[in-house]
mmCIF file of C-alpha atoms in Angstrom:
data_model
loop_
_atom_site.group_PDB
_atom_site.id
_atom_site.type_symbol
_atom_site.label_atom_id
_atom_site.label_comp_id
_atom_site.label_asym_id
_atom_site.label_seq_id
_atom_site.Cartn_x
_atom_site.Cartn_y
_atom_site.Cartn_z
ATOM 1 C CA MET P 1 0.000 0.000 0.000
ATOM 2 C CA ASN P 2 1.332 3.395 -0.976
ATOM 3 C CA ARG P 3 0.806 5.854 1.887
ATOM 4 C CA PHE P 4 1.130 9.611 1.664
ATOM 5 C CA VAL P 5 1.659 11.062 5.141
ATOM 6 C CA MET P 6 1.427 14.664 6.325
ATOM 7 C CA THR P 7 2.074 15.586 9.923
ATOM 8 C CA ASP P 8 2.713 18.685 11.942
ATOM 9 C CA VAL P 9 5.111 16.653 14.079
ATOM 10 C CA THR P 10 7.906 16.671 11.542
ATOM 11 C CA LYS P 11 7.437 19.058 8.699
ATOM 12 C CA PRO P 12 9.716 19.587 5.726
ATOM 13 C CA GLU P 13 12.277 22.361 6.089
ATOM 14 C CA GLY P 14 11.785 25.631 4.234
ATOM 15 C CA VAL P 15 8.202 25.003 3.139
ATOM 16 C CA HIS P 16 6.554 28.031 1.586
ATOM 17 C CA HIS P 17 2.906 29.027 1.664
ATOM 18 C CA CYS P 18 0.811 28.522 -1.458
ATOM 19 C CA MET P 19 0.789 31.893 -3.216
ATOM 20 C CA GLY P 20 -2.414 31.267 -5.142
ATOM 21 C CA CYS P 21 -0.551 31.984 -8.373
ATOM 22 C CA PHE P 22 -2.196 29.042 -10.187
ATOM 23 C CA GLY P 23 1.150 28.233 -11.801
ATOM 24 C CA CYS P 24 0.360 24.598 -10.992
ATOM 25 C CA PHE P 25 -2.579 24.907 -13.385
ATOM 26 C CA VAL P 26 -1.069 26.911 -16.250
ATOM 27 C CA LYS P 27 2.748 26.901 -16.100
ATOM 28 C CA THR P 28 3.541 23.408 -14.803
ATOM 29 C CA PRO P 29 0.223 21.482 -14.833
ATOM 30 C CA GLY P 30 0.019 19.118 -11.887
ATOM 31 C CA LYS P 31 3.211 20.384 -10.242
ATOM 32 C CA CYS P 32 3.678 23.358 -7.938
ATOM 33 C CA VAL P 33 6.002 26.056 -9.271
ATOM 34 C CA ILE P 34 7.514 26.743 -5.823
ATOM 35 C CA PRO P 35 10.785 24.784 -5.583
ATOM 36 C CA ASP P 36 10.677 23.321 -2.079
ATOM 37 C CA ALA P 37 9.920 20.042 -0.279
ATOM 38 C CA CYS P 38 6.175 20.350 -1.031
ATOM 39 C CA GLN P 39 6.536 20.879 -4.774
ATOM 40 C CA GLU P 40 5.472 17.281 -5.529
ATOM 41 C CA GLN P 41 2.491 17.095 -3.133
ATOM 42 C CA GLY P 42 -0.045 16.823 -5.964
ATOM 43 C CA THR P 43 1.846 13.961 -7.592
ATOM 44 C CA LYS P 44 2.199 12.134 -4.280
ATOM 45 C CA MET P 45 -1.535 12.481 -3.741
ATOM 46 C CA ALA P 46 -2.240 11.173 -7.236
ATOM 47 C CA HIS P 47 -0.351 7.939 -6.592
ATOM 48 C CA CYS P 48 -1.298 7.067 -3.020
ATOM 49 C CA ASP P 49 -3.767 4.458 -1.807
ATOM 50 C CA GLU P 50 -3.988 5.960 1.661
ATOM 51 C CA PHE P 51 -3.637 9.596 2.716
ATOM 52 C CA ILE P 52 -2.751 9.993 6.400
ATOM 53 C CA ILE P 53 -2.909 13.305 8.254
ATOM 54 C CA VAL P 54 -1.741 13.721 11.855
ATOM 55 C CA SER P 55 -2.409 17.185 13.247
ATOM 56 C CA GLU P 56 -3.092 19.008 16.436
ATOM 57 C CA CYS P 57 -6.768 19.979 16.507
ATOM 58 C CA VAL P 58 -6.943 23.769 16.462
ATOM 59 C CA TYR P 59 -10.490 25.109 16.797
ATOM 60 C CA GLY P 60 -11.784 22.043 14.962
ATOM 61 C CA GLY P 61 -9.257 22.362 12.134
ATOM 62 C CA TYR P 62 -5.710 21.568 11.187
ATOM 63 C CA SER P 63 -2.700 23.180 12.829
ATOM 64 C CA PRO P 64 -1.072 26.044 10.900
ATOM 65 C CA ASP P 65 1.984 23.883 10.138
ATOM 66 C CA LEU P 66 -0.222 21.182 8.641
ATOM 67 C CA LYS P 67 -2.435 23.635 6.749
ATOM 68 C CA ILE P 68 0.593 25.053 4.905
ATOM 69 C CA GLN P 69 1.392 21.558 3.612
ATOM 70 C CA LEU P 70 -2.228 20.736 2.804
ATOM 71 C CA ASP P 71 -2.666 23.894 0.730
ATOM 72 C CA ARG P 72 0.189 22.728 -1.468
ATOM 73 C CA ILE P 73 -1.779 19.747 -2.851
ATOM 74 C CA LEU P 74 -3.700 22.137 -5.123
ATOM 75 C CA PRO P 75 -1.863 20.711 -8.187
ATOM 76 C CA TYR P 76 -3.781 17.466 -7.525
ATOM 77 C CA LEU P 77 -6.840 19.254 -8.914
ATOM 78 C CA HIS P 78 -7.554 20.498 -12.420
ATOM 79 C CA ALA P 79 -8.051 24.187 -13.234
ATOM 80 C CA ASP P 80 -11.444 23.421 -14.801
ATOM 81 C CA PHE P 81 -14.594 23.158 -12.729
ATOM 82 C CA ALA P 82 -17.337 20.550 -12.546
ATOM 83 C CA ILE P 83 -20.736 20.395 -10.882
ATOM 84 C CA VAL P 84 -20.787 17.699 -8.183
ATOM 85 C CA ASP P 85 -24.065 17.113 -6.345
ATOM 86 C CA GLY P 86 -25.267 20.554 -7.414
ATOM 87 C CA GLU P 87 -22.082 22.291 -6.203
ATOM 88 C CA MET P 88 -19.170 23.694 -8.172
ATOM 89 C CA HIS P 89 -15.803 22.065 -7.493
ATOM 90 C CA HIS P 90 -12.481 21.779 -9.275
ATOM 91 C CA ALA P 91 -12.466 18.931 -11.758
ATOM 92 C CA MET P 92 -10.232 16.007 -10.874
ATOM 93 C CA ARG P 93 -6.865 15.933 -12.615
ATOM 94 C CA TYR P 94 -6.216 12.302 -11.636
ATOM 95 C CA ASP P 95 -8.392 9.231 -11.274
ATOM 96 C CA ASN P 96 -7.463 8.450 -7.685
ATOM 97 C CA ASP P 97 -9.638 7.902 -4.626
ATOM 98 C CA PRO P 98 -7.404 7.104 -1.653
ATOM 99 C CA MET P 99 -8.676 6.281 1.809
ATOM 100 C CA VAL P 100 -8.211 9.458 3.874
ATOM 101 C CA ARG P 101 -7.572 9.124 7.591
ATOM 102 C CA VAL P 102 -7.127 12.118 9.854
ATOM 103 C CA TYR P 103 -5.744 11.721 13.373
ATOM 104 C CA PHE P 104 -6.358 14.846 15.431
ATOM 105 C CA TYR P 105 -4.738 15.186 18.820
ATOM 106 C CA ARG P 106 -5.084 17.452 21.845
ATOM 107 C CA SER P 107 -6.058 16.578 25.389
ATOM 108 C CA ASP P 108 -8.997 18.962 25.612
ATOM 109 C CA ILE P 109 -10.808 18.728 22.256
ATOM 110 C CA THR P 110 -14.421 19.747 22.808
ATOM 111 C CA GLU P 111 -17.426 18.047 21.224
ATOM 112 C CA ARG P 112 -18.058 21.193 19.215
ATOM 113 C CA GLU P 113 -14.502 21.080 17.831
ATOM 114 C CA LYS P 114 -14.965 17.397 16.975
ATOM 115 C CA ASP P 115 -18.142 18.216 15.054
ATOM 116 C CA THR P 116 -16.345 21.033 13.228
ATOM 117 C CA ALA P 117 -13.425 18.725 12.393
ATOM 118 C CA LYS P 118 -15.776 16.070 10.992
ATOM 119 C CA ARG P 119 -17.553 18.624 8.805
ATOM 120 C CA LEU P 120 -14.198 20.026 7.660
ATOM 121 C CA LEU P 121 -12.948 16.613 6.578
ATOM 122 C CA GLU P 122 -16.247 15.849 4.872
ATOM 123 C CA ARG P 123 -16.000 19.072 2.847
ATOM 124 C CA ASN P 124 -12.274 18.630 2.140
ATOM 125 C CA SER P 125 -12.978 15.104 0.908
ATOM 126 C CA LYS P 126 -15.720 16.300 -1.393
ATOM 127 C CA ASN P 127 -13.514 19.084 -2.773
ATOM 128 C CA LEU P 128 -10.691 16.628 -3.435
ATOM 129 C CA GLY P 129 -12.903 13.869 -4.837
ATOM 130 C CA PHE P 130 -12.373 11.391 -1.993
ATOM 131 C CA SER P 131 -15.237 9.038 -1.174
ATOM 132 C CA LYS P 132 -13.618 7.175 1.732
ATOM 133 C CA TRP P 133 -12.586 9.079 4.828
ATOM 134 C CA GLU P 134 -12.480 8.885 8.608
ATOM 135 C CA VAL P 135 -11.546 11.235 11.412
ATOM 136 C CA ASN P 136 -10.134 10.148 14.766
ATOM 137 C CA PHE P 137 -9.383 12.014 17.987
ATOM 138 C CA TYR P 138 -6.630 11.356 20.521
ATOM 139 C CA ASN P 139 -5.398 12.957 23.728
ATOM 140 C CA SER P 140 -1.775 13.193 22.671
ATOM 141 C CA CYS P 141 0.423 13.329 19.633
ATOM 142 C CA ASP P 142 2.060 10.032 20.587
ATOM 143 C CA GLU P 143 -1.348 8.308 20.746
ATOM 144 C CA ALA P 144 -2.315 9.704 17.333
ATOM 145 C CA LEU P 145 0.980 8.636 15.754
ATOM 146 C CA LYS P 146 0.649 5.139 17.196
ATOM 147 C CA ALA P 147 -2.959 4.819 15.971
ATOM 148 C CA ALA P 148 -1.833 5.945 12.505
ATOM 149 C CA GLY P 149 0.867 3.281 12.508
ATOM 150 C CA LEU P 150 3.620 5.860 12.486
ATOM 151 C CA GLY P 151 6.676 5.464 14.652
ATOM 152 C CA GLU P 152 9.555 7.857 15.006
ATOM 153 C CA GLU P 153 11.383 6.025 12.212
ATOM 154 C CA ALA P 154 8.496 6.742 9.821
ATOM 155 C CA LEU P 155 8.732 10.471 10.483
ATOM 156 C CA VAL P 156 12.418 10.915 9.684
#
């Protein structure tokens, strides 16, 4: 199984924010134009069977460090739009539907934050064309990493 893992525990060095330049649509289709460790995120997404996210739960969403990485998978999508269930979304560039598993951690996640996180993942999955997803909550980062099957060696 080909896993694509994003965590806020160990993040790539020198990662830049998505600039919204749409170069990944027009200049280098399917590949981000920013030359850093996240340049190939769209390609990695296109070839994975399982997409794993481990993030601190911040107000029912991803941590800022994770969100920077997640924004960089925009090249996974096509510049064109399509109507999906009566809503406009980017068309899919690739024919891939990985299982998406999110492992949120923090010792004091409220029920309201859990509900927000579930809705966020549902919407993210729809936007990215994923039909199979699950969200999980843990008290600590170590618990989340263990549940995701990630040890320290997997994060290096």
